[in-house]
mmCIF file of C-alpha atoms in Angstrom:
data_model
loop_
_atom_site.group_PDB
_atom_site.id
_atom_site.type_symbol
_atom_site.label_atom_id
_atom_site.label_comp_id
_atom_site.label_asym_id
_atom_site.label_seq_id
_atom_site.Cartn_x
_atom_site.Cartn_y
_atom_site.Cartn_z
ATOM 1 C CA MET W 1 -46.025 0.063 -34.346
ATOM 2 C CA LYS W 2 -43.496 2.886 -34.594
ATOM 3 C CA ILE W 3 -43.012 4.336 -38.045
ATOM 4 C CA ALA W 4 -39.535 5.620 -38.871
ATOM 5 C CA THR W 5 -39.416 8.951 -40.651
ATOM 6 C CA ALA W 6 -37.242 9.520 -43.661
ATOM 7 C CA SER W 7 -34.994 11.695 -41.530
ATOM 8 C CA SER W 8 -34.529 9.052 -38.824
ATOM 9 C CA VAL W 9 -33.870 6.336 -41.412
ATOM 10 C CA ARG W 10 -31.296 8.483 -43.119
ATOM 11 C CA ASN W 11 -29.486 9.284 -39.853
ATOM 12 C CA MET W 12 -29.627 5.826 -38.290
ATOM 13 C CA PRO W 13 -26.791 4.190 -40.260
ATOM 14 C CA VAL W 14 -24.588 7.174 -39.531
ATOM 15 C CA VAL W 15 -25.019 6.744 -35.795
ATOM 16 C CA ILE W 16 -24.229 3.029 -35.993
ATOM 17 C CA VAL W 17 -21.151 3.584 -38.121
ATOM 18 C CA LEU W 18 -19.821 6.214 -35.749
ATOM 19 C CA LEU W 19 -20.332 3.958 -32.716
ATOM 20 C CA LEU W 20 -18.560 1.009 -34.318
ATOM 21 C CA PHE W 21 -15.733 3.244 -35.436
ATOM 22 C CA SER W 22 -15.306 4.602 -31.917
ATOM 23 C CA LEU W 23 -15.100 1.141 -30.351
ATOM 24 C CA SER W 24 -12.854 -0.264 -33.068
ATOM 25 C CA THR W 25 -10.444 2.621 -32.507
ATOM 26 C CA VAL W 26 -10.002 1.486 -28.910
ATOM 27 C CA ILE W 27 -9.775 -2.233 -29.668
ATOM 28 C CA SER W 28 -7.475 -2.024 -32.662
ATOM 29 C CA GLN W 29 -4.555 -0.587 -30.740
ATOM 30 C CA ASN W 30 -3.231 -4.075 -29.877
ATOM 31 C CA VAL W 31 -2.643 -2.991 -26.279
ATOM 32 C CA ASP W 32 -0.410 -5.025 -23.983
ATOM 33 C CA ILE W 33 -2.700 -6.200 -21.153
ATOM 34 C CA PHE W 34 0.394 -6.875 -19.060
ATOM 35 C CA ASN W 35 1.619 -3.297 -19.345
ATOM 36 C CA PRO W 36 2.966 -2.308 -15.884
ATOM 37 C CA GLN W 37 0.550 0.631 -15.837
ATOM 38 C CA VAL W 38 -2.337 -1.850 -15.446
ATOM 39 C CA PHE W 39 -0.745 -5.119 -14.296
ATOM 40 C CA ASN W 40 1.817 -5.873 -11.623
ATOM 41 C CA TYR W 41 2.478 -9.498 -10.780
ATOM 42 C CA TYR W 42 3.184 -8.928 -7.088
ATOM 43 C CA PHE W 43 0.206 -6.654 -6.558
ATOM 44 C CA TYR W 44 -2.200 -8.928 -8.398
ATOM 45 C CA VAL W 45 -1.239 -12.071 -6.478
ATOM 46 C CA ASN W 46 -0.962 -10.465 -3.068
ATOM 47 C CA ALA W 47 -3.826 -7.958 -3.070
ATOM 48 C CA ASN W 48 -6.258 -10.593 -4.318
ATOM 49 C CA SER W 49 -4.874 -13.375 -2.063
ATOM 50 C CA LEU W 50 -4.360 -15.621 -5.080
ATOM 51 C CA GLN W 51 -1.531 -17.435 -3.334
ATOM 52 C CA ASP W 52 -4.173 -19.145 -1.208
ATOM 53 C CA SER W 53 -5.447 -20.702 -4.447
ATOM 54 C CA GLY W 54 -1.982 -21.867 -5.425
ATOM 55 C CA ILE W 55 -1.323 -19.044 -7.885
ATOM 56 C CA THR W 56 2.170 -17.858 -7.070
ATOM 57 C CA SER W 57 4.163 -17.785 -10.298
ATOM 58 C CA GLU W 58 4.153 -14.868 -12.692
ATOM 59 C CA ALA W 59 2.965 -17.096 -15.547
ATOM 60 C CA ALA W 60 0.009 -18.366 -13.503
ATOM 61 C CA ALA W 61 -0.873 -14.835 -12.412
ATOM 62 C CA LYS W 62 -0.857 -13.581 -16.000
ATOM 63 C CA ALA W 63 -3.042 -16.465 -17.143
ATOM 64 C CA HIS W 64 -5.539 -15.784 -14.346
ATOM 65 C CA TRP W 65 -5.584 -12.065 -15.161
ATOM 66 C CA GLN W 66 -6.262 -12.718 -18.815
ATOM 67 C CA VAL W 67 -9.001 -15.330 -18.310
ATOM 68 C CA TYR W 68 -10.707 -14.150 -15.100
ATOM 69 C CA GLY W 69 -9.246 -10.913 -13.795
ATOM 70 C CA ILE W 70 -9.906 -8.665 -16.775
ATOM 71 C CA PRO W 71 -13.494 -9.711 -17.592
ATOM 72 C CA GLU W 72 -14.466 -9.697 -13.893
ATOM 73 C CA GLY W 73 -12.924 -6.286 -13.181
ATOM 74 C CA TRP W 74 -10.208 -7.330 -10.729
ATOM 75 C CA GLN W 75 -7.524 -4.822 -9.789
ATOM 76 C CA ALA W 76 -3.999 -5.699 -10.884
ATOM 77 C CA ALA W 77 -2.035 -2.489 -10.227
ATOM 78 C CA GLY W 78 -2.015 -0.021 -7.376
ATOM 79 C CA ASN W 79 -2.499 2.957 -9.699
ATOM 80 C CA PHE W 80 -5.284 1.527 -11.872
ATOM 81 C CA HIS W 81 -8.564 -0.333 -11.409
ATOM 82 C CA SER W 82 -10.872 -0.778 -14.387
ATOM 83 C CA ARG W 83 -14.016 -0.544 -12.240
ATOM 84 C CA GLN W 84 -12.888 2.615 -10.476
ATOM 85 C CA TYR W 85 -11.724 4.098 -13.771
ATOM 86 C CA LEU W 86 -15.196 3.721 -15.278
ATOM 87 C CA ASP W 87 -16.871 5.027 -12.122
ATOM 88 C CA ARG W 88 -14.636 8.087 -12.114
ATOM 89 C CA TYR W 89 -15.456 9.054 -15.695
ATOM 90 C CA PRO W 90 -19.181 8.911 -16.595
ATOM 91 C CA ASP W 91 -18.436 9.302 -20.313
ATOM 92 C CA LEU W 92 -16.419 6.086 -20.275
ATOM 93 C CA LYS W 93 -18.989 4.314 -18.120
ATOM 94 C CA GLN W 94 -21.674 5.184 -20.654
ATOM 95 C CA ALA W 95 -19.535 4.047 -23.571
ATOM 96 C CA PHE W 96 -18.104 0.824 -22.144
ATOM 97 C CA GLY W 97 -20.572 -0.257 -19.455
ATOM 98 C CA THR W 98 -18.937 -3.198 -17.694
ATOM 99 C CA ASN W 99 -16.538 -4.102 -20.481
ATOM 100 C CA TYR W 100 -13.356 -3.848 -18.439
ATOM 101 C CA LEU W 101 -11.108 -4.809 -21.339
ATOM 102 C CA LEU W 102 -12.270 -1.716 -23.173
ATOM 103 C CA ALA W 103 -11.577 0.325 -20.045
ATOM 104 C CA ILE W 104 -8.003 -0.992 -19.950
ATOM 105 C CA ASN W 105 -7.551 -0.330 -23.647
ATOM 106 C CA HIS W 106 -8.832 3.217 -23.296
ATOM 107 C CA TYR W 107 -6.597 3.987 -20.319
ATOM 108 C CA LEU W 108 -3.465 2.808 -22.102
ATOM 109 C CA THR W 109 -4.231 4.336 -25.492
ATOM 110 C CA HIS W 110 -5.953 7.551 -24.456
ATOM 111 C CA GLY W 111 -6.372 7.952 -20.701
ATOM 112 C CA LEU W 112 -2.707 8.278 -19.819
ATOM 113 C CA THR W 113 -2.030 10.920 -22.445
ATOM 114 C CA GLU W 114 -5.233 12.755 -21.565
ATOM 115 C CA GLY W 115 -4.179 12.935 -17.919
ATOM 116 C CA ARG W 116 -6.995 10.702 -16.678
ATOM 117 C CA LEU W 117 -6.350 8.921 -13.389
ATOM 118 C CA GLY W 118 -7.026 5.212 -13.035
ATOM 119 C CA TYR W 119 -8.786 5.230 -9.666
ATOM 120 C CA LEU W 120 -11.900 6.667 -8.043
ATOM 121 C CA GLU W 121 -11.445 9.728 -5.836
ATOM 122 C CA GLY W 122 -12.508 8.782 -2.326
ATOM 123 C CA GLY W 123 -11.984 5.070 -2.912
ATOM 124 C CA GLY W 124 -14.057 2.133 -4.014
ATOM 125 C CA TYR W 125 -14.255 -1.656 -3.977
ATOM 126 C CA GLY W 126 -12.205 -1.921 -0.799
ATOM 127 C CA ARG W 127 -9.249 0.234 -1.899
ATOM 128 C CA TRP W 128 -8.488 3.898 -1.261
ATOM 129 C CA THR W 129 -5.895 5.604 -3.459
ATOM 130 C CA VAL W 130 -4.228 9.010 -3.375
ATOM 131 C CA SER W 131 -1.711 10.470 -5.772
ATOM 132 C CA SER W 132 0.321 13.433 -6.910
ATOM 133 C CA GLY W 133 -2.492 14.112 -9.359
ATOM 134 C CA VAL W 134 -0.428 13.244 -12.412
ATOM 135 C CA ASN W 135 0.287 9.874 -14.003
ATOM 136 C CA THR W 136 4.022 10.474 -13.793
ATOM 137 C CA GLY W 137 3.865 10.918 -10.021
ATOM 138 C CA ILE W 138 3.388 8.717 -6.969
ATOM 139 C CA PHE W 139 0.302 6.590 -6.274
ATOM 140 C CA LEU W 140 -0.251 5.383 -2.724
ATOM 141 C CA SER W 141 -3.123 3.283 -1.380
ATOM 142 C CA GLY W 142 -4.492 1.232 1.470
ATOM 143 C CA SER W 143 -7.144 -1.463 1.444
ATOM 144 C CA ALA W 144 -9.797 -3.086 3.565
ATOM 145 C CA ARG W 145 -7.597 -6.201 3.534
ATOM 146 C CA SER W 146 -4.876 -4.256 5.370
ATOM 147 C CA ALA W 147 -7.172 -2.159 7.612
ATOM 148 C CA GLY W 148 -6.075 0.885 5.650
ATOM 149 C CA ALA W 149 -2.353 0.271 6.078
ATOM 150 C CA VAL W 150 -0.379 1.407 3.050
ATOM 151 C CA ASP W 151 -0.024 -1.739 0.963
ATOM 152 C CA SER W 152 0.809 -0.185 -2.388
ATOM 153 C CA VAL W 153 3.169 2.559 -3.498
ATOM 154 C CA VAL W 154 3.573 2.930 -7.247
ATOM 155 C CA TRP W 155 5.987 5.194 -9.032
ATOM 156 C CA ASN W 156 6.941 5.112 -12.680
ATOM 157 C CA GLY W 157 4.894 1.938 -13.184
ATOM 158 C CA THR W 158 6.789 0.103 -10.430
ATOM 159 C CA GLU W 159 5.219 -1.377 -7.290
ATOM 160 C CA PHE W 160 7.323 -0.837 -4.176
ATOM 161 C CA ILE W 161 5.405 -2.920 -1.608
ATOM 162 C CA ASN W 162 5.408 -6.711 -1.305
ATOM 163 C CA GLN W 163 2.162 -7.205 0.626
ATOM 164 C CA TRP W 164 2.373 -11.014 0.796
ATOM 165 C CA ASP W 165 0.933 -11.230 4.303
ATOM 166 C CA HIS W 166 -0.293 -8.790 6.948
ATOM 167 C CA GLY W 167 3.154 -7.964 8.284
ATOM 168 C CA ARG W 168 4.814 -6.438 5.215
ATOM 169 C CA GLU W 169 2.778 -3.336 4.501
ATOM 170 C CA LEU W 170 4.152 0.156 5.019
ATOM 171 C CA GLN W 171 2.707 0.270 8.509
ATOM 172 C CA PHE W 172 3.266 1.070 12.152
ATOM 173 C CA ALA W 173 3.620 -1.499 14.919
ATOM 174 C CA ILE W 174 3.990 -1.157 18.675
ATOM 175 C CA THR W 175 5.755 -3.151 21.357
ATOM 176 C CA THR W 176 5.697 -2.408 25.072
ATOM 177 C CA ASN W 177 7.865 -3.120 28.094
ATOM 178 C CA ASN W 178 10.371 -4.961 25.907
ATOM 179 C CA HIS W 179 7.961 -7.838 25.245
ATOM 180 C CA GLY W 180 8.525 -7.867 21.491
ATOM 181 C CA GLU W 181 5.944 -9.823 19.494
ATOM 182 C CA CYS W 182 4.388 -11.105 22.708
ATOM 183 C CA TYR W 183 2.584 -7.749 23.036
ATOM 184 C CA ASN W 184 2.671 -6.280 19.566
ATOM 185 C CA PRO W 185 -0.263 -4.261 18.127
ATOM 186 C CA THR W 186 0.213 -4.232 14.343
ATOM 187 C CA GLU W 187 -1.745 -2.001 11.979
ATOM 188 C CA ALA W 188 -2.412 -4.334 9.042
ATOM 189 C CA GLY W 189 -3.387 -7.349 11.128
ATOM 190 C CA ARG W 190 -2.065 -10.342 13.002
ATOM 191 C CA GLN W 191 0.075 -13.323 12.128
ATOM 192 C CA ASP W 192 -2.911 -15.642 11.695
ATOM 193 C CA ASP W 193 -4.360 -13.340 9.028
ATOM 194 C CA ALA W 194 -1.451 -14.642 6.944
ATOM 195 C CA SER W 195 -1.959 -14.122 3.195
ATOM 196 C CA GLY W 196 -5.743 -14.149 3.443
ATOM 197 C CA PRO W 197 -8.184 -11.525 2.160
ATOM 198 C CA LYS W 198 -9.254 -10.200 5.573
ATOM 199 C CA THR W 199 -7.667 -8.589 8.619
ATOM 200 C CA THR W 200 -8.392 -8.835 12.324
ATOM 201 C CA SER W 201 -7.456 -5.175 12.867
ATOM 202 C CA MET W 202 -10.494 -2.894 13.005
ATOM 203 C CA LEU W 203 -10.570 -0.010 10.527
ATOM 204 C CA GLN W 204 -12.662 2.685 12.201
ATOM 205 C CA ALA W 205 -12.320 5.573 9.758
ATOM 206 C CA ILE W 206 -10.707 6.230 6.391
ATOM 207 C CA ASN W 207 -10.582 9.139 3.985
ATOM 208 C CA ALA W 208 -8.704 9.449 0.700
ATOM 209 C CA SER W 209 -8.644 12.866 -0.896
ATOM 210 C CA GLY W 210 -6.168 14.410 -3.306
ATOM 211 C CA PRO W 211 -2.662 13.517 -2.084
ATOM 212 C CA THR W 212 -3.689 12.576 1.481
ATOM 213 C CA LEU W 213 -4.766 9.294 3.073
ATOM 214 C CA PHE W 214 -6.164 9.369 6.633
ATOM 215 C CA THR W 215 -7.113 6.357 8.749
ATOM 216 C CA THR W 216 -8.028 5.447 12.309
ATOM 217 C CA VAL W 217 -7.584 1.839 13.349
ATOM 218 C CA LEU W 218 -7.573 -0.471 16.346
ATOM 219 C CA PRO W 219 -4.582 -2.677 15.513
ATOM 220 C CA ALA W 220 -4.669 -6.397 16.172
ATOM 221 C CA PHE W 221 -2.045 -8.057 18.353
ATOM 222 C CA TRP W 222 0.424 -9.928 16.172
ATOM 223 C CA LEU W 223 0.122 -13.137 18.192
ATOM 224 C CA ALA W 224 -3.068 -14.782 19.406
ATOM 225 C CA PRO W 225 -3.646 -14.903 23.182
ATOM 226 C CA GLY W 226 -1.317 -17.492 24.684
ATOM 227 C CA GLU W 227 0.373 -18.249 21.355
ATOM 228 C CA ALA W 228 4.012 -19.303 21.586
ATOM 229 C CA GLU W 229 6.604 -16.918 20.179
ATOM 230 C CA PRO W 230 8.413 -18.690 17.266
ATOM 231 C CA ASN W 231 11.748 -17.229 18.399
ATOM 232 C CA PRO W 232 11.435 -17.047 22.198
ATOM 233 C CA ASN W 233 13.659 -15.040 24.481
ATOM 234 C CA PRO W 234 13.552 -14.341 28.237
ATOM 235 C CA MET W 235 11.179 -11.388 27.724
ATOM 236 C CA CYS W 236 8.923 -13.041 25.153
ATOM 237 C CA LYS W 237 7.951 -16.699 25.248
ATOM 238 C CA THR W 238 4.166 -16.637 24.827
ATOM 239 C CA ALA W 239 1.752 -13.875 23.924
ATOM 240 C CA LEU W 240 0.726 -11.715 26.898
ATOM 241 C CA ASN W 241 -2.361 -10.179 25.319
ATOM 242 C CA THR W 242 -5.691 -11.667 26.379
ATOM 243 C CA VAL W 243 -7.648 -10.342 23.375
ATOM 244 C CA VAL W 244 -6.960 -10.313 19.637
ATOM 245 C CA VAL W 245 -7.583 -6.597 19.027
ATOM 246 C CA SER W 246 -5.745 -3.929 21.037
ATOM 247 C CA ALA W 247 -7.096 -0.668 22.463
ATOM 248 C CA TYR W 248 -4.162 1.309 20.991
ATOM 249 C CA SER W 249 -6.347 3.519 18.801
ATOM 250 C CA THR W 250 -4.066 4.998 16.166
ATOM 251 C CA SER W 251 -4.714 7.644 13.535
ATOM 252 C CA LYS W 252 -2.344 8.295 10.667
ATOM 253 C CA THR W 253 -2.066 10.844 7.912
ATOM 254 C CA VAL W 254 0.020 10.062 4.845
ATOM 255 C CA THR W 255 0.555 12.857 2.325
ATOM 256 C CA ILE W 256 2.387 12.865 -0.976
ATOM 257 C CA GLY W 257 4.428 16.043 -1.172
ATOM 258 C CA VAL W 258 6.399 17.626 1.663
ATOM 259 C CA LYS W 259 7.261 21.322 1.814
ATOM 260 C CA GLY W 260 6.961 21.726 -1.926
ATOM 261 C CA VAL W 261 8.866 18.523 -2.720
ATOM 262 C CA ALA W 262 6.489 16.452 -4.860
ATOM 263 C CA SER W 263 8.651 13.331 -4.605
ATOM 264 C CA ALA W 264 8.487 13.152 -0.797
ATOM 265 C CA ILE W 265 5.938 11.364 1.391
ATOM 266 C CA SER W 266 4.944 12.553 4.856
ATOM 267 C CA TYR W 267 3.764 9.864 7.289
ATOM 268 C CA THR W 268 2.465 10.976 10.692
ATOM 269 C CA PHE W 269 0.478 9.070 13.266
ATOM 270 C CA ASP W 270 -0.965 9.495 16.743
ATOM 271 C CA VAL W 271 -1.147 6.621 19.202
ATOM 272 C CA LEU W 272 -3.469 6.574 22.185
ATOM 273 C CA VAL W 273 -1.662 4.644 24.940
ATOM 274 C CA PRO W 274 -4.499 3.090 26.985
ATOM 275 C CA GLU W 275 -2.455 1.698 29.871
ATOM 276 C CA ALA W 276 0.417 2.496 32.201
ATOM 277 C CA LEU W 277 3.772 1.530 30.709
ATOM 278 C CA GLN W 278 7.449 1.634 31.600
ATOM 279 C CA TRP W 279 8.624 1.349 28.005
ATOM 280 C CA ILE W 280 7.105 1.615 24.537
ATOM 281 C CA GLN W 281 8.623 1.098 21.119
ATOM 282 C CA ILE W 282 7.020 2.429 17.961
ATOM 283 C CA GLU W 283 8.371 0.797 14.840
ATOM 284 C CA SER W 284 8.972 3.220 12.027
ATOM 285 C CA PRO W 285 7.216 2.406 8.748
ATOM 286 C CA THR W 286 9.357 -0.160 6.990
ATOM 287 C CA GLY W 287 9.191 -1.018 3.328
ATOM 288 C CA TYR W 288 9.046 -4.679 2.466
ATOM 289 C CA MET W 289 9.793 -4.741 -1.232
ATOM 290 C CA SER W 290 10.010 -7.553 -3.735
ATOM 291 C CA MET W 291 13.382 -9.108 -4.417
ATOM 292 C CA ASP W 292 13.500 -7.104 -7.638
ATOM 293 C CA PHE W 293 14.909 -4.413 -5.355
ATOM 294 C CA ASN W 294 18.310 -5.864 -4.565
ATOM 295 C CA THR W 295 20.501 -2.801 -4.105
ATOM 296 C CA PHE W 296 20.110 0.110 -1.688
ATOM 297 C CA TYR W 297 22.043 3.354 -1.529
ATOM 298 C CA THR W 298 22.950 6.052 0.895
ATOM 299 C CA ILE W 299 23.368 9.676 -0.084
ATOM 300 C CA ASN W 300 25.540 12.257 1.571
ATOM 301 C CA THR W 301 23.204 15.249 1.681
ATOM 302 C CA THR W 302 26.173 17.615 1.906
ATOM 303 C CA SER W 303 28.297 16.346 -0.958
ATOM 304 C CA GLY W 304 25.580 14.575 -2.954
ATOM 305 C CA ALA W 305 27.743 11.443 -3.170
ATOM 306 C CA VAL W 306 25.797 8.186 -3.574
ATOM 307 C CA ALA W 307 27.127 4.826 -2.362
ATOM 308 C CA PRO W 308 25.568 1.337 -2.219
ATOM 309 C CA ILE W 309 24.787 -0.218 1.153
ATOM 310 C CA ASP W 310 26.451 -3.512 2.016
ATOM 311 C CA GLN W 311 23.599 -6.030 2.157
ATOM 312 C CA GLY W 312 25.462 -7.822 4.925
ATOM 313 C CA THR W 313 25.013 -4.778 7.143
ATOM 314 C CA THR W 314 22.089 -4.946 9.517
ATOM 315 C CA ARG W 315 19.324 -2.554 8.640
ATOM 316 C CA ARG W 316 19.324 -0.930 12.057
ATOM 317 C CA SER W 317 22.984 -0.007 11.837
ATOM 318 C CA VAL W 318 22.418 1.460 8.382
ATOM 319 C CA ALA W 319 19.784 3.967 9.395
ATOM 320 C CA PRO W 320 19.320 3.971 13.162
ATOM 321 C CA THR W 321 16.466 6.073 14.447
ATOM 322 C CA THR W 322 16.169 6.413 18.216
ATOM 323 C CA LEU W 323 13.549 8.663 19.700
ATOM 324 C CA SER W 324 13.657 10.039 23.220
ATOM 325 C CA PRO W 325 10.539 11.639 24.724
ATOM 326 C CA ARG W 326 10.609 15.229 25.912
ATOM 327 C CA THR W 327 9.293 14.214 29.309
ATOM 328 C CA GLN W 328 9.737 11.183 31.530
ATOM 329 C CA ASP W 329 6.113 10.038 31.638
ATOM 330 C CA ILE W 330 7.113 7.157 29.391
ATOM 331 C CA PRO W 331 10.787 6.565 30.220
ATOM 332 C CA HIS W 332 11.695 4.931 26.918
ATOM 333 C CA LEU W 333 10.133 5.695 23.571
ATOM 334 C CA GLN W 334 12.059 4.654 20.530
ATOM 335 C CA SER W 335 11.711 3.733 16.901
ATOM 336 C CA CYS W 336 13.185 0.693 15.249
ATOM 337 C CA SER W 337 13.008 -1.059 11.937
ATOM 338 C CA GLY W 338 12.390 -4.565 10.680
ATOM 339 C CA CYS W 339 14.807 -6.800 8.842
ATOM 340 C CA SER W 340 14.230 -9.128 5.929
ATOM 341 C CA ARG W 341 14.317 -12.875 6.390
ATOM 342 C CA PRO W 342 14.217 -15.773 3.914
ATOM 343 C CA HIS W 343 10.827 -16.990 2.697
ATOM 344 C CA PRO W 344 9.534 -19.220 -0.101
ATOM 345 C CA PRO W 345 9.298 -17.753 -3.618
ATOM 346 C CA THR W 346 7.225 -14.550 -3.978
ATOM 347 C CA ARG W 347 7.254 -14.161 -0.217
ATOM 348 C CA ASP W 348 10.845 -12.984 -0.492
ATOM 349 C CA ALA W 349 11.244 -9.397 0.559
ATOM 350 C CA SER W 350 13.846 -6.725 0.970
ATOM 351 C CA ALA W 351 13.222 -4.580 4.033
ATOM 352 C CA HIS W 352 14.710 -1.167 4.501
ATOM 353 C CA PRO W 353 13.707 1.596 6.927
ATOM 354 C CA PRO W 354 12.277 4.143 7.157
ATOM 355 C CA MET W 355 11.148 3.594 3.575
ATOM 356 C CA TYR W 356 13.147 5.800 1.257
ATOM 357 C CA PHE W 357 12.982 5.196 -2.462
ATOM 358 C CA HIS W 358 15.026 6.123 -5.480
ATOM 359 C CA LYS W 359 13.723 9.529 -6.615
ATOM 360 C CA PHE W 360 11.501 10.037 -3.580
ATOM 361 C CA PHE W 361 11.873 9.793 0.153
ATOM 362 C CA MET W 362 9.836 9.730 3.294
ATOM 363 C CA ARG W 363 9.478 11.786 6.429
ATOM 364 C CA ALA W 364 7.836 10.284 9.505
ATOM 365 C CA ASP W 365 6.536 11.937 12.674
ATOM 366 C CA PHE W 366 5.383 9.981 15.712
ATOM 367 C CA HIS W 367 3.133 11.092 18.550
ATOM 368 C CA ALA W 368 2.264 9.035 21.632
ATOM 369 C CA HIS W 369 -0.650 10.143 23.785
ATOM 370 C CA THR W 370 -1.210 9.140 27.379
ATOM 371 C CA PRO W 371 -4.407 10.105 29.211
ATOM 372 C CA THR W 372 -2.635 13.102 30.744
ATOM 373 C CA LEU W 373 0.288 14.004 28.536
ATOM 374 C CA LEU W 374 1.273 14.334 24.901
ATOM 375 C CA GLN W 375 4.632 12.926 23.913
ATOM 376 C CA ARG W 376 5.926 14.215 20.583
ATOM 377 C CA CYS W 377 8.939 12.749 18.870
ATOM 378 C CA GLU W 378 10.063 13.425 15.367
ATOM 379 C CA VAL W 379 12.195 11.621 12.839
ATOM 380 C CA LEU W 380 14.115 14.267 10.959
ATOM 381 C CA GLU W 381 14.017 14.231 7.202
ATOM 382 C CA GLN W 382 16.834 12.155 5.811
ATOM 383 C CA LEU W 383 17.821 10.256 2.730
ATOM 384 C CA SER W 384 19.070 6.740 3.210
#
């Protein structure tokens, strides 16, 4: 039997009082658990594939988050994950253990003002996040679900990516010999991956450090072997690939901050072309955003004048980007962009290339490698 000394008895109530006071300080703040710093409806539904369980409305997503998501440590915003937050800061892990509600409360009441970041450096739990290093900056991440393709960009508490399925991420895609989707390696996965939690693309390497995300992936073909093209044309009626995963090994480096501009994102990638081709098209990273983004603007970089883009104008005519190789080994190498199309609720998306946002913009460089020759083509920095 352990005998308590007078000193230990005298000090014991003090320790208990201090502990309760510390926890009550966090809990008593009446924090909004739906604060956009910790909860985004689109991210929560899409990243966790809740639509496959019939959860598609904002009200249903909020109810699920409150009852299941918070206590189980689910991630509901690209810039914050309660589990990663606790893993990043041992003092919080020791204080809160696996109480993820307390982690959320601490982040909103203290963490943000203290400059604490809401993710684990180097990634965790199937998501890898990089940032400007400050909570007022840009947060960018990829996930195992998307084979490392960028499926979340957060700025000012706003999510810019609508990652409903495996075709909407900020990603690269390739078509060859004018065959369109009939021979179409796609970074985040294939059409049959749909809104599910897994991808057919093979993530071979990933590193998230500071402001830079690096990945190497073998992208899946968009269509299954022999699958009919939904919108056939003379060059594309059924899939020409005989396997589901391509040999177009592609490495990309995405960095927040370009030439001293903190609000710019650099996106570069190298493609290994494993076969002889007459023509290859590399699609520039295109942002599929939620329908909350309903107006786009152009800026005249000389005068600074800003003007809205007519939504009836095709995206390609708004910001055309055509790349010509510096040699003739591959006669035609060009970049193009996707267009939005109608979908059921929450699948709706606005697409605009090459992914330029209000207050920050993107630069993209493309490299195509053949076994004997390097082709380098660049998209010049522009605001669109």
